[in-house]
Short mmCIF file of C-alpha atoms and ligand atoms in Angstrom, two decimals:
data_model
loop_
_atom_site.label_atom_id
_atom_site.label_comp_id
_atom_site.label_asym_id
_atom_site.label_seq_id
_atom_site.Cartn_x
_atom_site.Cartn_y
_atom_site.Cartn_z
CA MET C 1 15.62 5.81 25.17
CA ALA C 2 15.57 3.97 21.67
CA ALA C 3 12.50 4.31 19.23
CA ARG C 4 9.64 1.36 19.78
CA LEU C 5 10.03 -1.22 16.66
CA ILE C 6 6.89 -1.63 14.78
CA ASP C 7 6.89 -5.31 13.39
CA GLY C 8 5.18 -5.04 10.11
CA LYS C 9 5.36 -8.69 9.39
CA ALA C 10 4.42 -10.26 12.53
CA LEU C 11 1.64 -7.90 12.61
CA ALA C 12 0.97 -8.61 9.01
CA ALA C 13 0.92 -12.67 9.36
CA GLN C 14 -1.92 -11.25 12.61
CA VAL C 15 -3.89 -9.66 10.35
CA ARG C 16 -3.59 -13.19 7.45
CA ALA C 17 -4.63 -15.43 9.95
CA GLN C 18 -7.25 -13.27 11.05
CA LEU C 19 -8.35 -13.26 7.72
CA LYS C 20 -9.06 -17.20 7.22
CA PRO C 21 -12.68 -17.59 9.36
CA ALA C 22 -14.69 -15.31 6.64
CA VAL C 23 -12.43 -17.22 4.33
CA GLU C 24 -14.71 -19.97 5.40
CA ALA C 25 -17.43 -18.54 6.41
CA LEU C 26 -18.09 -17.90 2.49
CA ALA C 27 -16.78 -20.99 1.11
CA ALA C 28 -19.78 -22.69 3.48
CA ARG C 29 -21.61 -20.19 1.72
CA GLY C 30 -20.04 -21.19 -1.76
CA ALA C 31 -17.91 -18.30 -2.83
CA ARG C 32 -14.03 -18.75 -2.42
CA PRO C 33 -12.26 -15.42 -2.80
CA GLY C 34 -10.32 -14.75 -5.91
CA LEU C 35 -7.08 -12.49 -7.19
CA ALA C 36 -6.45 -11.80 -10.17
CA ALA C 37 -2.65 -10.17 -10.98
CA ILE C 38 -1.31 -8.72 -13.91
CA LEU C 39 1.87 -9.03 -14.46
CA ALA C 40 3.11 -7.18 -17.59
CA GLY C 41 6.87 -7.24 -18.56
CA ASP C 42 9.78 -8.29 -17.15
CA ASP C 43 10.79 -6.40 -13.73
CA PRO C 44 11.75 -8.55 -11.60
CA ALA C 45 10.69 -6.61 -8.36
CA SER C 46 7.59 -6.94 -9.96
CA HIS C 47 8.02 -10.00 -9.98
CA VAL C 48 8.54 -10.17 -6.29
CA TYR C 49 6.03 -8.58 -5.45
CA VAL C 50 3.41 -10.77 -7.81
CA ARG C 51 4.48 -14.22 -6.37
CA ASN C 52 4.29 -12.64 -2.37
CA LYS C 53 1.28 -11.49 -2.62
CA VAL C 54 -0.27 -14.68 -5.18
CA ARG C 55 1.44 -16.39 -2.15
CA ALA C 56 -0.29 -14.76 0.85
CA CYS C 57 -3.07 -15.12 -1.27
CA ASP C 58 -2.46 -19.24 -1.49
CA GLU C 59 -1.84 -19.63 2.48
CA ILE C 60 -5.23 -17.92 3.56
CA GLY C 61 -7.20 -20.26 0.94
CA VAL C 62 -7.84 -17.24 -0.93
CA ARG C 63 -7.43 -18.77 -4.81
CA SER C 64 -5.49 -16.20 -7.14
CA GLU C 65 -4.36 -16.42 -10.48
CA LEU C 66 -1.11 -14.79 -12.63
CA HIS C 67 -1.77 -12.91 -15.57
CA GLN C 68 1.37 -12.43 -17.11
CA PHE C 69 2.02 -10.64 -20.51
CA GLY C 70 5.49 -9.66 -22.00
CA ALA C 71 6.94 -5.76 -21.99
CA ASP C 72 5.67 -5.45 -25.23
CA VAL C 73 2.26 -6.07 -25.16
CA SER C 74 -0.55 -3.79 -26.25
CA GLU C 75 -2.79 -1.63 -24.07
CA ALA C 76 -6.10 -3.85 -25.99
CA ALA C 77 -4.52 -7.15 -25.23
CA LEU C 78 -4.27 -5.41 -21.14
CA LEU C 79 -8.35 -3.81 -21.84
CA GLU C 80 -9.65 -6.86 -23.05
CA ARG C 81 -8.17 -9.42 -20.27
CA ILE C 82 -9.00 -6.75 -17.39
CA ALA C 83 -13.19 -6.50 -19.25
CA GLY C 84 -13.37 -10.68 -19.64
CA LEU C 85 -11.89 -10.99 -15.90
CA ASN C 86 -14.78 -7.19 -14.40
CA ARG C 87 -17.49 -9.95 -16.14
CA ASP C 88 -15.77 -13.59 -14.53
CA PRO C 89 -17.49 -13.87 -11.08
CA ALA C 90 -14.94 -16.44 -9.79
CA VAL C 91 -12.81 -13.23 -9.75
CA HIS C 92 -13.41 -10.54 -7.46
CA GLY C 93 -10.19 -8.36 -7.01
CA ILE C 94 -8.01 -7.64 -9.52
CA LEU C 95 -4.50 -5.55 -9.35
CA VAL C 96 -2.70 -4.55 -11.72
CA GLN C 97 1.05 -4.26 -11.26
CA LEU C 98 2.55 -1.16 -11.60
CA PRO C 99 5.10 -0.14 -13.04
CA LEU C 100 3.13 -0.71 -16.66
CA PRO C 101 5.77 -1.05 -19.62
CA ALA C 102 6.42 2.59 -20.32
CA HIS C 103 3.81 2.35 -23.89
CA LEU C 104 0.98 1.77 -22.06
CA ASP C 105 -1.64 4.61 -20.15
CA GLY C 106 -1.63 3.47 -16.97
CA GLU C 107 -4.14 5.78 -16.51
CA ARG C 108 -6.42 4.29 -18.88
CA VAL C 109 -5.32 0.46 -17.65
CA LEU C 110 -6.41 1.20 -14.23
CA ALA C 111 -9.40 3.14 -14.71
CA ALA C 112 -10.67 -0.12 -16.78
CA VAL C 113 -10.84 -1.75 -13.81
CA SER C 114 -14.77 -2.32 -11.98
CA PRO C 115 -14.27 -0.10 -9.36
CA ALA C 116 -15.90 -2.82 -7.28
CA LYS C 117 -13.00 -5.53 -7.97
CA ASP C 118 -10.00 -2.45 -7.11
CA VAL C 119 -8.44 -4.12 -4.27
CA ASP C 120 -5.25 -2.47 -4.65
CA GLY C 121 -8.34 0.96 -4.45
CA PHE C 122 -6.28 2.65 -7.32
CA HIS C 123 -9.83 3.57 -9.19
CA ALA C 124 -10.24 7.12 -9.55
CA GLU C 125 -13.77 6.43 -7.74
CA ASN C 126 -12.03 4.46 -4.84
CA LEU C 127 -9.58 7.63 -4.39
CA GLY C 128 -12.83 9.59 -4.44
CA LEU C 129 -14.90 7.77 -2.11
CA LEU C 130 -11.88 8.38 0.21
CA THR C 131 -11.59 12.54 -0.16
CA ARG C 132 -15.24 12.16 0.76
CA GLY C 133 -14.24 9.76 3.52
CA THR C 134 -17.11 6.97 3.03
CA PRO C 135 -14.08 5.00 1.69
CA ARG C 136 -14.60 1.52 0.07
CA PHE C 137 -11.65 -0.03 -1.16
CA VAL C 138 -8.53 1.96 -0.05
CA ALA C 139 -4.87 1.50 -1.07
CA CYS C 140 -3.01 -0.96 0.31
CA THR C 141 0.00 0.20 1.70
CA PRO C 142 -1.09 3.95 2.95
CA ALA C 143 -4.26 1.41 4.88
CA GLY C 144 -1.41 -0.67 6.29
CA VAL C 145 -0.09 2.03 7.67
CA LEU C 146 -2.34 3.58 9.18
CA ARG C 147 -3.33 -0.20 11.08
CA MET C 148 0.49 -0.53 11.83
CA LEU C 149 -0.43 3.28 13.43
CA ASP C 150 -2.85 2.15 15.79
CA HIS C 151 -1.70 -1.52 16.31
CA ALA C 152 1.10 1.10 18.27
CA GLY C 153 -1.77 2.91 19.98
CA VAL C 154 0.00 6.01 18.27
CA PRO C 155 -1.95 9.03 19.04
CA LEU C 156 -3.67 10.48 15.50
CA ALA C 157 -6.65 12.73 16.95
CA GLY C 158 -4.96 16.19 17.10
CA ARG C 159 -2.05 15.36 15.86
CA HIS C 160 0.17 16.46 13.38
CA ALA C 161 0.98 14.17 10.93
CA VAL C 162 3.87 15.27 7.84
CA VAL C 163 3.63 13.11 4.66
CA ILE C 164 6.75 12.86 2.51
CA GLY C 165 5.48 12.04 -0.70
CA ARG C 166 1.67 13.05 -2.49
CA SER C 167 1.55 10.43 -5.27
CA SER C 168 -1.75 8.95 -5.86
CA ILE C 169 -1.27 5.40 -4.07
CA VAL C 170 0.73 5.97 -1.29
CA GLY C 171 0.99 9.83 -0.44
CA LYS C 172 -2.10 11.02 -1.31
CA PRO C 173 -4.51 7.89 0.28
CA MET C 174 -2.36 8.25 2.88
CA ALA C 175 -2.93 12.39 4.01
CA LEU C 176 -6.74 11.95 3.23
CA LEU C 177 -6.83 8.27 5.90
CA LEU C 178 -5.23 11.14 8.46
CA LEU C 179 -7.27 13.01 7.80
CA GLN C 180 -9.87 11.21 8.36
CA ARG C 181 -8.57 9.98 12.12
CA ASP C 182 -8.33 13.95 12.96
CA ALA C 183 -5.25 14.64 12.39
CA THR C 184 -3.44 17.99 11.03
CA VAL C 185 -1.90 16.87 7.71
CA THR C 186 1.18 18.58 5.98
CA ILE C 187 1.95 17.27 3.11
CA CYS C 188 5.70 17.46 1.82
CA HIS C 189 6.89 16.99 -2.01
CA SER C 190 9.67 17.31 -3.90
CA LYS C 191 9.11 21.20 -4.36
CA THR C 192 8.38 21.37 -0.66
CA SER C 193 10.76 24.33 0.38
CA ARG C 194 11.91 23.56 4.45
CA LEU C 195 11.22 20.06 4.58
CA ALA C 196 13.57 19.33 7.03
CA GLU C 197 11.78 21.92 9.37
CA LEU C 198 8.58 20.70 8.46
CA ALA C 199 9.97 17.22 9.07
CA ARG C 200 10.52 17.95 12.52
CA GLN C 201 7.77 19.59 13.39
CA ALA C 202 5.29 16.11 13.21
CA ASP C 203 4.12 13.49 15.89
CA VAL C 204 3.77 11.10 13.14
CA LEU C 205 6.02 11.19 9.99
CA VAL C 206 5.06 9.07 7.06
CA ALA C 207 8.22 8.74 4.94
CA ALA C 208 7.17 7.76 1.10
CA ALA C 209 9.88 9.60 -1.56
CA GLY C 210 11.53 6.64 -2.55
CA ARG C 211 15.05 8.83 -1.55
CA PRO C 212 17.08 6.19 0.05
CA LEU C 213 17.93 7.41 4.18
CA MET C 214 16.94 11.08 3.23
CA VAL C 215 14.96 11.36 6.38
CA GLY C 216 18.11 11.44 8.99
CA ALA C 217 17.29 12.49 12.87
CA VAL C 218 17.71 15.58 12.78
CA MET C 219 14.71 16.68 10.87
CA VAL C 220 13.09 13.45 13.85
CA LYS C 221 11.02 15.11 17.04
CA PRO C 222 12.31 13.53 19.53
CA GLY C 223 9.02 10.44 20.99
CA ALA C 224 7.80 11.08 17.43
CA CYS C 225 6.21 8.38 15.29
CA VAL C 226 8.67 7.72 11.98
CA ILE C 227 6.87 5.12 9.26
CA ASP C 228 8.72 4.32 6.66
CA VAL C 229 7.26 3.18 3.39
CA GLY C 230 10.38 4.12 1.22
CA THR C 231 11.76 1.21 -0.95
CA SER C 232 15.19 2.13 -2.93
CA ARG C 233 16.95 -0.21 -4.70
CA THR C 234 20.88 0.45 -3.90
CA ALA C 235 23.73 -0.31 -6.17
CA ASP C 236 24.65 -2.77 -4.19
CA GLY C 237 21.64 -4.62 -4.57
CA LYS C 238 20.12 -3.81 -0.77
CA LEU C 239 16.97 -2.97 -0.08
CA SER C 240 16.29 0.76 1.25
CA GLY C 241 13.56 2.37 2.97
CA ASP C 242 13.94 6.73 3.02
CA VAL C 243 14.78 6.32 6.66
CA ASP C 244 17.55 6.20 8.67
CA PHE C 245 17.13 3.77 10.26
CA ALA C 246 20.17 4.14 13.01
CA THR C 247 20.64 7.28 13.54
CA VAL C 248 16.74 8.18 13.54
CA ARG C 249 15.41 5.12 16.41
CA THR C 250 17.47 6.64 19.01
CA VAL C 251 15.23 10.26 18.49
CA ALA C 252 12.15 8.47 17.79
CA GLY C 253 9.03 7.36 20.12
CA TRP C 254 8.29 4.72 17.54
CA ILE C 255 9.31 3.29 14.47
CA SER C 256 9.12 0.71 11.05
CA PRO C 257 11.86 -1.48 9.88
CA VAL C 258 12.71 -1.47 6.22
CA PRO C 259 12.44 -4.46 5.14
CA GLY C 260 9.80 -5.99 7.63
CA GLY C 261 8.04 -2.68 8.45
CA VAL C 262 5.31 -1.73 5.86
CA GLY C 263 6.03 -3.81 2.49
CA PRO C 264 4.00 -7.40 4.56
CA MET C 265 0.96 -5.41 5.32
CA THR C 266 0.48 -3.67 1.78
CA VAL C 267 0.41 -7.54 0.98
CA ALA C 268 -1.89 -8.70 4.13
CA MET C 269 -4.41 -5.36 3.16
CA LEU C 270 -4.37 -6.61 -0.47
CA VAL C 271 -5.51 -10.04 1.10
CA GLU C 272 -8.06 -7.90 3.37
CA ASN C 273 -8.97 -6.05 0.52
CA THR C 274 -10.20 -8.92 -1.62
CA VAL C 275 -11.77 -10.60 1.13
CA ARG C 276 -13.94 -7.47 1.59
CA ALA C 277 -14.63 -7.58 -2.44
CA THR C 278 -15.99 -11.27 -1.97
CA GLU C 279 -18.45 -10.11 1.01
CA LEU C 280 -19.04 -7.02 -1.04
CA SER C 281 -20.42 -8.75 -4.08
CA LEU C 282 -22.60 -10.86 -2.06
CA ALA C 283 -24.43 -8.49 -0.22
P1 NAP Z 301 6.30 8.26 -6.95
O1 NAP Z 301 5.26 8.53 -7.75
O2 NAP Z 301 7.68 8.03 -7.18
O3 NAP Z 301 6.31 9.45 -6.11
C1 NAP Z 301 7.14 9.62 -5.00
C2 NAP Z 301 7.18 11.26 -4.28
O4 NAP Z 301 8.44 11.78 -3.42
C3 NAP Z 301 6.40 12.01 -4.94
O5 NAP Z 301 4.74 12.86 -4.58
C4 NAP Z 301 7.98 13.17 -5.11
O6 NAP Z 301 7.98 14.88 -5.61
C5 NAP Z 301 7.76 13.40 -3.98
N1 NAP Z 301 10.31 13.05 -3.71
C6 NAP Z 301 10.44 12.66 -4.22
N2 NAP Z 301 12.01 13.24 -3.37
C7 NAP Z 301 11.31 13.98 -2.87
C8 NAP Z 301 12.17 14.97 -1.98
N3 NAP Z 301 13.72 14.73 -2.19
N4 NAP Z 301 11.75 15.96 -1.31
C9 NAP Z 301 10.15 15.82 -0.96
N5 NAP Z 301 9.64 14.85 -1.62
C10 NAP Z 301 10.39 14.41 -2.50
O7 NAP Z 301 6.29 6.68 -5.66
P2 NAP Z 301 5.31 5.80 -4.82
O8 NAP Z 301 4.88 5.23 -5.65
O9 NAP Z 301 4.88 6.88 -4.24
O10 NAP Z 301 6.54 5.42 -4.36
C11 NAP Z 301 6.74 5.62 -3.22
C12 NAP Z 301 8.13 4.85 -2.24
O11 NAP Z 301 7.59 3.99 -1.60
C13 NAP Z 301 9.21 4.28 -2.97
O12 NAP Z 301 10.20 4.50 -1.82
C14 NAP Z 301 8.37 3.18 -3.59
O13 NAP Z 301 9.53 2.20 -3.75
C15 NAP Z 301 7.39 2.82 -1.92
N6 NAP Z 301 7.06 1.80 -2.33
C16 NAP Z 301 6.55 0.93 -1.11
C17 NAP Z 301 5.25 0.03 -1.06
C18 NAP Z 301 5.75 -1.09 -0.09
O14 NAP Z 301 4.81 -2.08 0.31
N7 NAP Z 301 6.47 -1.13 1.16
C19 NAP Z 301 4.08 0.14 -1.53
C20 NAP Z 301 4.61 1.72 -2.32
C21 NAP Z 301 4.97 2.39 -2.50
P3 NAP Z 301 6.55 14.78 -6.66
O15 NAP Z 301 5.36 15.00 -7.21
O16 NAP Z 301 7.20 16.00 -5.96
O17 NAP Z 301 7.60 14.56 -7.81
#
């Protein structure tokens, strides 16, 4: 039997629609949520991502502003702009689109964003709060994955979840979220031996390695839930996930596609975090 499809695009539209009343309630209190997006350099994919984020904000009445810099921007100039946005009461959320140009220290730039406006959940303080089990802003991609799992009714407590990837913005927070929901979590990475064997033990498999089609049907336990975070551009310019959708869907119980899976949910979670940041600023 073919796996049930977890449609991230449809769920993201639902999440955005459900945020509208909260935005209206804030407007009635004289607070319009505002997101500032910082984009440095000319990476075409980054431009598309930021455009999608700005559009999603506009759609539900969240104000957005784009701060664009050339690829040769100095770190001092970026830090100065972030400091200004931290002080600006009309800005409730700040996102720094990654990757930054190579000459910049990404850690230092992300650390400059006020944790109270860190709607991407990348700041060490927010990652620390998640680690402690008292999250404030959770990184949007793993938060979106969790929402997809919940929406599909995938059981987590007591199940074995395997996360492929250990980055601070996807793999680690994903593992922490699953742990918080009482799953038993295995984190895999490029040095993991017996990856296929571990993946095959997963009730929930989250692939976030950025390796096109690395997860084939032989790595999936029959009936498992497979979430594909990977987004890579193949030589012919097409978007590819980490999961071989065509074969894995014949084995899995649930599967998310690329495109139309985690990507739209990441954007929806960003908008949700911005609305929450606005609410918290008034609390
Ligand atoms: P990253 O920082 O490059 O991390 C990739 C992780 O995968 C690393 O931990 C790496 O291990 C591991 N890995 C790489 N090759 C592997 C292999 N062959 N076997 C096992 N593990 C392997 O990437 P990221 O930022 O976490 O993003 C991961 C993927 O998700 C990318 O395709 C990215 O484009 C995509 N993404 C999608 C969204 C979305 O909204 N859809 C958002 C964010 C990211 P090491 O630590 O050992 O190097």
